[in-house]
mmCIF file of C-alpha atoms in Angstrom:
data_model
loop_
_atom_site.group_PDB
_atom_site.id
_atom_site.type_symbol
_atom_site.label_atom_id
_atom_site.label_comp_id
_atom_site.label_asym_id
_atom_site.label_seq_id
_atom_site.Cartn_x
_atom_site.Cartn_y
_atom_site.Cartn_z
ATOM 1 C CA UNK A 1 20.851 20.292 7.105
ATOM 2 C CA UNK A 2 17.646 20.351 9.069
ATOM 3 C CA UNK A 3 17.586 19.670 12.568
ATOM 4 C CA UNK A 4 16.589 15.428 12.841
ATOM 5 C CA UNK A 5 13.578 15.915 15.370
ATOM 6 C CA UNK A 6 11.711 12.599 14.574
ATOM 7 C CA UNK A 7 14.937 10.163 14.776
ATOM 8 C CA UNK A 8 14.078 8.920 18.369
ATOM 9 C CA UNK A 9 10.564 8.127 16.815
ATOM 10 C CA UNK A 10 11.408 6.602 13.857
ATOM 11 C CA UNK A 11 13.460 4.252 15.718
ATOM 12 C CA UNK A 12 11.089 3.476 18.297
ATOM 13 C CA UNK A 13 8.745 2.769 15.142
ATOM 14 C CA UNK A 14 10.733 0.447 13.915
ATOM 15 C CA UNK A 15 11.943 -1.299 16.778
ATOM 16 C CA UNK A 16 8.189 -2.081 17.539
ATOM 17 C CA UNK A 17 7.737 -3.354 13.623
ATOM 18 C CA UNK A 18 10.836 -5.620 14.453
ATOM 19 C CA UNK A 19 9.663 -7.086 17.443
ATOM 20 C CA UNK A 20 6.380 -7.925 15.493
ATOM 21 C CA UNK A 21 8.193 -9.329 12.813
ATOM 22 C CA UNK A 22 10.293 -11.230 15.339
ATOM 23 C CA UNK A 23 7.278 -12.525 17.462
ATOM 24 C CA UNK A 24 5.379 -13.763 14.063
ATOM 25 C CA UNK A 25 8.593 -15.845 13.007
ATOM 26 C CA UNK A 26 9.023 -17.649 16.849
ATOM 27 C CA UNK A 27 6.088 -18.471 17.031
ATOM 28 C CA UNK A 28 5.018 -19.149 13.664
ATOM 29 C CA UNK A 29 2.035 -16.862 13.841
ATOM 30 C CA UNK A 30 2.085 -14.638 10.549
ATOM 31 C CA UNK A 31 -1.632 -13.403 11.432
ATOM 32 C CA UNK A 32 -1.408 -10.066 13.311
ATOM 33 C CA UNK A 33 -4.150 -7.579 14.380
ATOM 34 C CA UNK A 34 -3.143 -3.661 13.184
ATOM 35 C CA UNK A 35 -6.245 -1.427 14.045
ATOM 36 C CA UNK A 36 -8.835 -3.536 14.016
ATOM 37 C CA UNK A 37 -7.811 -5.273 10.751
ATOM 38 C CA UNK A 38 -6.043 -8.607 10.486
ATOM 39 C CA UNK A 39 -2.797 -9.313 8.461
ATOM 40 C CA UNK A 40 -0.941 -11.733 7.513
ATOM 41 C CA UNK A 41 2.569 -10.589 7.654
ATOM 42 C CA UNK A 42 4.917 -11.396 4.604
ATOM 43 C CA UNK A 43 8.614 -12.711 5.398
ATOM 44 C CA UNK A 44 11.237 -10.540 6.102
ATOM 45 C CA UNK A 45 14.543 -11.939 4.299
ATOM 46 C CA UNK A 46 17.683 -12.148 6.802
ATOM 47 C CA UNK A 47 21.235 -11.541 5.359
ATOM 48 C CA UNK A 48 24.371 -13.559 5.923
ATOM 49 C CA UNK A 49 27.234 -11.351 5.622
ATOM 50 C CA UNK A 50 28.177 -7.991 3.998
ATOM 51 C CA UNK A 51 28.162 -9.918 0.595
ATOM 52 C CA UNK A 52 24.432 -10.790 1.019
ATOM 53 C CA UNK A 53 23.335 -7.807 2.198
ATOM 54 C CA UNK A 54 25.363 -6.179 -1.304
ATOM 55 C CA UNK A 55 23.708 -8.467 -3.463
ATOM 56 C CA UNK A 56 19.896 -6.978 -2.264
ATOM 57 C CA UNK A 57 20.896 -3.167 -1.924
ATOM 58 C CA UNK A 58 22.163 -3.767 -5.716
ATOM 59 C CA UNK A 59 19.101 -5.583 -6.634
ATOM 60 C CA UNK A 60 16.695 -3.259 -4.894
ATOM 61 C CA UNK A 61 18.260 0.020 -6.636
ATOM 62 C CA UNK A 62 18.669 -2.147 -9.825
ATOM 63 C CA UNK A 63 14.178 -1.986 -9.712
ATOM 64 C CA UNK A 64 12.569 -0.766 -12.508
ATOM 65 C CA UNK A 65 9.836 1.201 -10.145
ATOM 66 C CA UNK A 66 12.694 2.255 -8.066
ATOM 67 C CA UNK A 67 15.479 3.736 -10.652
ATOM 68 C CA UNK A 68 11.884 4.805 -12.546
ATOM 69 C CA UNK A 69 10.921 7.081 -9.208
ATOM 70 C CA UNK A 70 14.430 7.892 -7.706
ATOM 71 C CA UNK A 71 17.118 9.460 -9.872
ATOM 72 C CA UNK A 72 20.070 8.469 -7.073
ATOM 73 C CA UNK A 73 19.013 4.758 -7.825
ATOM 74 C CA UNK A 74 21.610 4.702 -10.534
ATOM 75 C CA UNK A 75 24.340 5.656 -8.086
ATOM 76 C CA UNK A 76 26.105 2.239 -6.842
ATOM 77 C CA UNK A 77 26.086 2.047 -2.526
ATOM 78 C CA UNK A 78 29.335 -0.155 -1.675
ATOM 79 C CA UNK A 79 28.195 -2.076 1.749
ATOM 80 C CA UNK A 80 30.569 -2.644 4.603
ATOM 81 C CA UNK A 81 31.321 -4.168 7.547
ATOM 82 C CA UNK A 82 30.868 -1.597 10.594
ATOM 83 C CA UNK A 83 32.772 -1.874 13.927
ATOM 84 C CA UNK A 84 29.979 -2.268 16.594
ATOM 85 C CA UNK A 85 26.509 -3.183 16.987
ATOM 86 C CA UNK A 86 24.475 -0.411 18.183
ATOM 87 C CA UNK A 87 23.490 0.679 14.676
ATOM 88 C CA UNK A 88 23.947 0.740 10.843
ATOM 89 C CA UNK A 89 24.141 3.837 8.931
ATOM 90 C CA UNK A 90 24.282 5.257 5.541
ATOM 91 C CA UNK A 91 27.408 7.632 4.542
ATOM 92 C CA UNK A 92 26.674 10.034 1.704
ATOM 93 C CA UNK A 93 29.968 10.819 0.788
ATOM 94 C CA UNK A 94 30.725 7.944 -1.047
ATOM 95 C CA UNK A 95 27.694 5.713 -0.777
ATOM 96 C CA UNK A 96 28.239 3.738 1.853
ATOM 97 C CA UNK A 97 26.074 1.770 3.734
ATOM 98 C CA UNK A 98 28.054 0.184 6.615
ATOM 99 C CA UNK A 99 25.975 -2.671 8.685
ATOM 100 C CA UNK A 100 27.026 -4.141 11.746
ATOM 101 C CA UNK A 101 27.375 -8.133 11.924
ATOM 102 C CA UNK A 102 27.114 -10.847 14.597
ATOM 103 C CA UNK A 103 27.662 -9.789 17.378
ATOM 104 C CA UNK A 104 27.467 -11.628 20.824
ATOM 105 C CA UNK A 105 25.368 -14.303 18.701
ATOM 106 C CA UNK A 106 22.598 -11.866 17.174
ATOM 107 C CA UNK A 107 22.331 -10.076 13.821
ATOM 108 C CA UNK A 108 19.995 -7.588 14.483
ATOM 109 C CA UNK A 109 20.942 -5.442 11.921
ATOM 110 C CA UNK A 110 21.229 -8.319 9.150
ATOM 111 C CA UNK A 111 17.567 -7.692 8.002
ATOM 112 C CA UNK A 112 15.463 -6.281 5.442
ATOM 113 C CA UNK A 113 13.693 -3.150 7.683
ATOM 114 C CA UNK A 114 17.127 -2.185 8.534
ATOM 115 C CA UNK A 115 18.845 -2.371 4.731
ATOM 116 C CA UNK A 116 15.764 -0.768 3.493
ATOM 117 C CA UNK A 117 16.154 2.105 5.955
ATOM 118 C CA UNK A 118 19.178 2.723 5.409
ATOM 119 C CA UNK A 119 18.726 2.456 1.428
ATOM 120 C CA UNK A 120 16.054 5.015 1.566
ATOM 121 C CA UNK A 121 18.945 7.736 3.237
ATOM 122 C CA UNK A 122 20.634 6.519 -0.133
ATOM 123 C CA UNK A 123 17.934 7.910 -1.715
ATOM 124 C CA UNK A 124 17.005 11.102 -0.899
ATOM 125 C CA UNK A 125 17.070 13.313 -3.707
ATOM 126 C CA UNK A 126 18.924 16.582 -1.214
ATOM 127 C CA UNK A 127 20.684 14.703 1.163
ATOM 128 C CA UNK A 128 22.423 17.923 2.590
ATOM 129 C CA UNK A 129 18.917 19.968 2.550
ATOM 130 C CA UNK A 130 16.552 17.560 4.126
ATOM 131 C CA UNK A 131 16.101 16.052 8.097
ATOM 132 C CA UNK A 132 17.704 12.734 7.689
ATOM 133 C CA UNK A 133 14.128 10.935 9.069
ATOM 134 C CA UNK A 134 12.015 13.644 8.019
ATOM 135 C CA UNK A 135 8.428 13.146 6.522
ATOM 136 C CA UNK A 136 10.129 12.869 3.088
ATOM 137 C CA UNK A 137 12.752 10.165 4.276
ATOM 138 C CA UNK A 138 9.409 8.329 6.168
ATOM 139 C CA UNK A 139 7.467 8.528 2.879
ATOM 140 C CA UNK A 140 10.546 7.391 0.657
ATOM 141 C CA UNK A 141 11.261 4.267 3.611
ATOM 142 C CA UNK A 142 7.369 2.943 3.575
ATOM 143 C CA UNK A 143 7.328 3.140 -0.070
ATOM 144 C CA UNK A 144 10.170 0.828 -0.203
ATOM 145 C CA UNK A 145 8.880 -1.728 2.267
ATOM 146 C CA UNK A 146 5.202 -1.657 0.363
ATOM 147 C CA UNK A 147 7.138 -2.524 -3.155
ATOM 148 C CA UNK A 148 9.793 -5.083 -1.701
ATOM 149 C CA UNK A 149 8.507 -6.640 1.159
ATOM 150 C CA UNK A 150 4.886 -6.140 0.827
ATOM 151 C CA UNK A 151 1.858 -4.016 1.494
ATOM 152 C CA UNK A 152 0.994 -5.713 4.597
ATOM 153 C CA UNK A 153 4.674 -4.506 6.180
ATOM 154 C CA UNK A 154 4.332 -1.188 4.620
ATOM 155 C CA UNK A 155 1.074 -0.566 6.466
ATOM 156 C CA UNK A 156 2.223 -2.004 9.799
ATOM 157 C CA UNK A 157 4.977 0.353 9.424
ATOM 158 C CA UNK A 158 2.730 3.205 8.120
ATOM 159 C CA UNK A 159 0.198 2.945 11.234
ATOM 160 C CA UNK A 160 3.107 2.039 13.623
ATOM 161 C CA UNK A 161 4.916 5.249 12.985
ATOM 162 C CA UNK A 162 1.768 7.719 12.970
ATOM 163 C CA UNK A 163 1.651 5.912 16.162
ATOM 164 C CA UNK A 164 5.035 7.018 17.832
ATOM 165 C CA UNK A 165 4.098 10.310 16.477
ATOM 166 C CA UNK A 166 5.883 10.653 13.295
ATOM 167 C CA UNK A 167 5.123 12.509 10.372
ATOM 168 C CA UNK A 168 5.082 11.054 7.255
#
C-alpha cells in the first residue's frame, strides 16, 4: 500500500467543509462566499442510526451513474455500529463501513460528508495498491458529493481541499 501522506489534509479539508455546512444550518444562512463566487449551499441529510445510514450507502451504490462508473458498486458494504467517536472508517475485508453514534449528545459522524467518504474507500478500484486519501480517492470522494449532494458542495469541497494542500 502507498504511504497515506495527504490524510492529515484531507481531514482538515473536511472538517472546514463541516463547519461551513454546520454554520449555514444554525444560522439559516445557505448563501456562502467560495473565491469570490457566491453559493447557495444544498442540505446535507443527517442519519439516525446504523439502519439509516444502511439504507443511503445501499441507495448511493444502488446509482445508475455510480454502479455505471465504479465496478465495486455492485459489492454490498454492511454498516455498523463502531465503539468510539473519534472517527468512522471503512474495512475492506468484508465491506464494512463502521460509523460511530451519539456520543456525549453529538453525531458528528451521522452525516452525509462523512458516509460519502467513507463510501468512496469502498470504492476504490485497488484498494491494496493505492494511498487510502490519495488524488484518486480525492477525485472518486468529490465526484460523489457533486452527484449526491450537489455541485455547489462538490466545489466547496474541491477548492477547500486544493486549499489545505491536497492533490486531487
Amino acid at each position: 500500500m502507498s504511504r497515506d501522506s495527504q490524510r492529515a489534509r484531507v481531514y482538515d479539508a473536511e472538517a472546514l467543509v463541516r463547519g461551513v455546512f454546520e454554520r449555514a444550518e444554525t444560522h439559516g444562512a445557505r448563501t456562502v462566499e467560495v473565491h469570490g463566487s457566491q453559493l447557495t449551499l444544498p442540505v446535507e441529510r443527517k442519519f439516525a442510526s446504523v439502519e439509516s445510514v444502511q439504507n443511503y450507502v445501499d441507495r448511493v451504490l444502488g446509482l445508475n451513474w455510480v454502479r455505471a462508473q465504479w465496478e465495486r458498486s455492485s459489492m454490498p458494504v454492511t454498516v455498523r455500529a463502531r465503539a468510539g467517536s473519534k472517527a468512522a472508517h471503512y474495512e475492506s475485508e468484508g465491506a464494512v463501513l463502521a460509523v460511530p453514534l451519539h456520543v456525549n449528545g453529538t453525531a458528528w459522524a451521522l452525516r452525509e460528508l462523512v458516509v460519502l467518504h467513507e463510501i468512496a474507500h469502498h470504492l476504490d478500484p485497488a484498494p491494496t495498491e493505492s494511498a487510502p486519501h490519495g488524488p484518486e480517492f480525492c477525485e472518486r470522494y468529490v465526484e460523489l458529493i457533486d452527484g449526491v449532494i450537489g455541485p455547489e458542495a462538490a466545489l466547496l469541497m474541491r477548492t477547500t481541499m486544493l486549499g489545505c494542500g491536497v492533490r486531487i
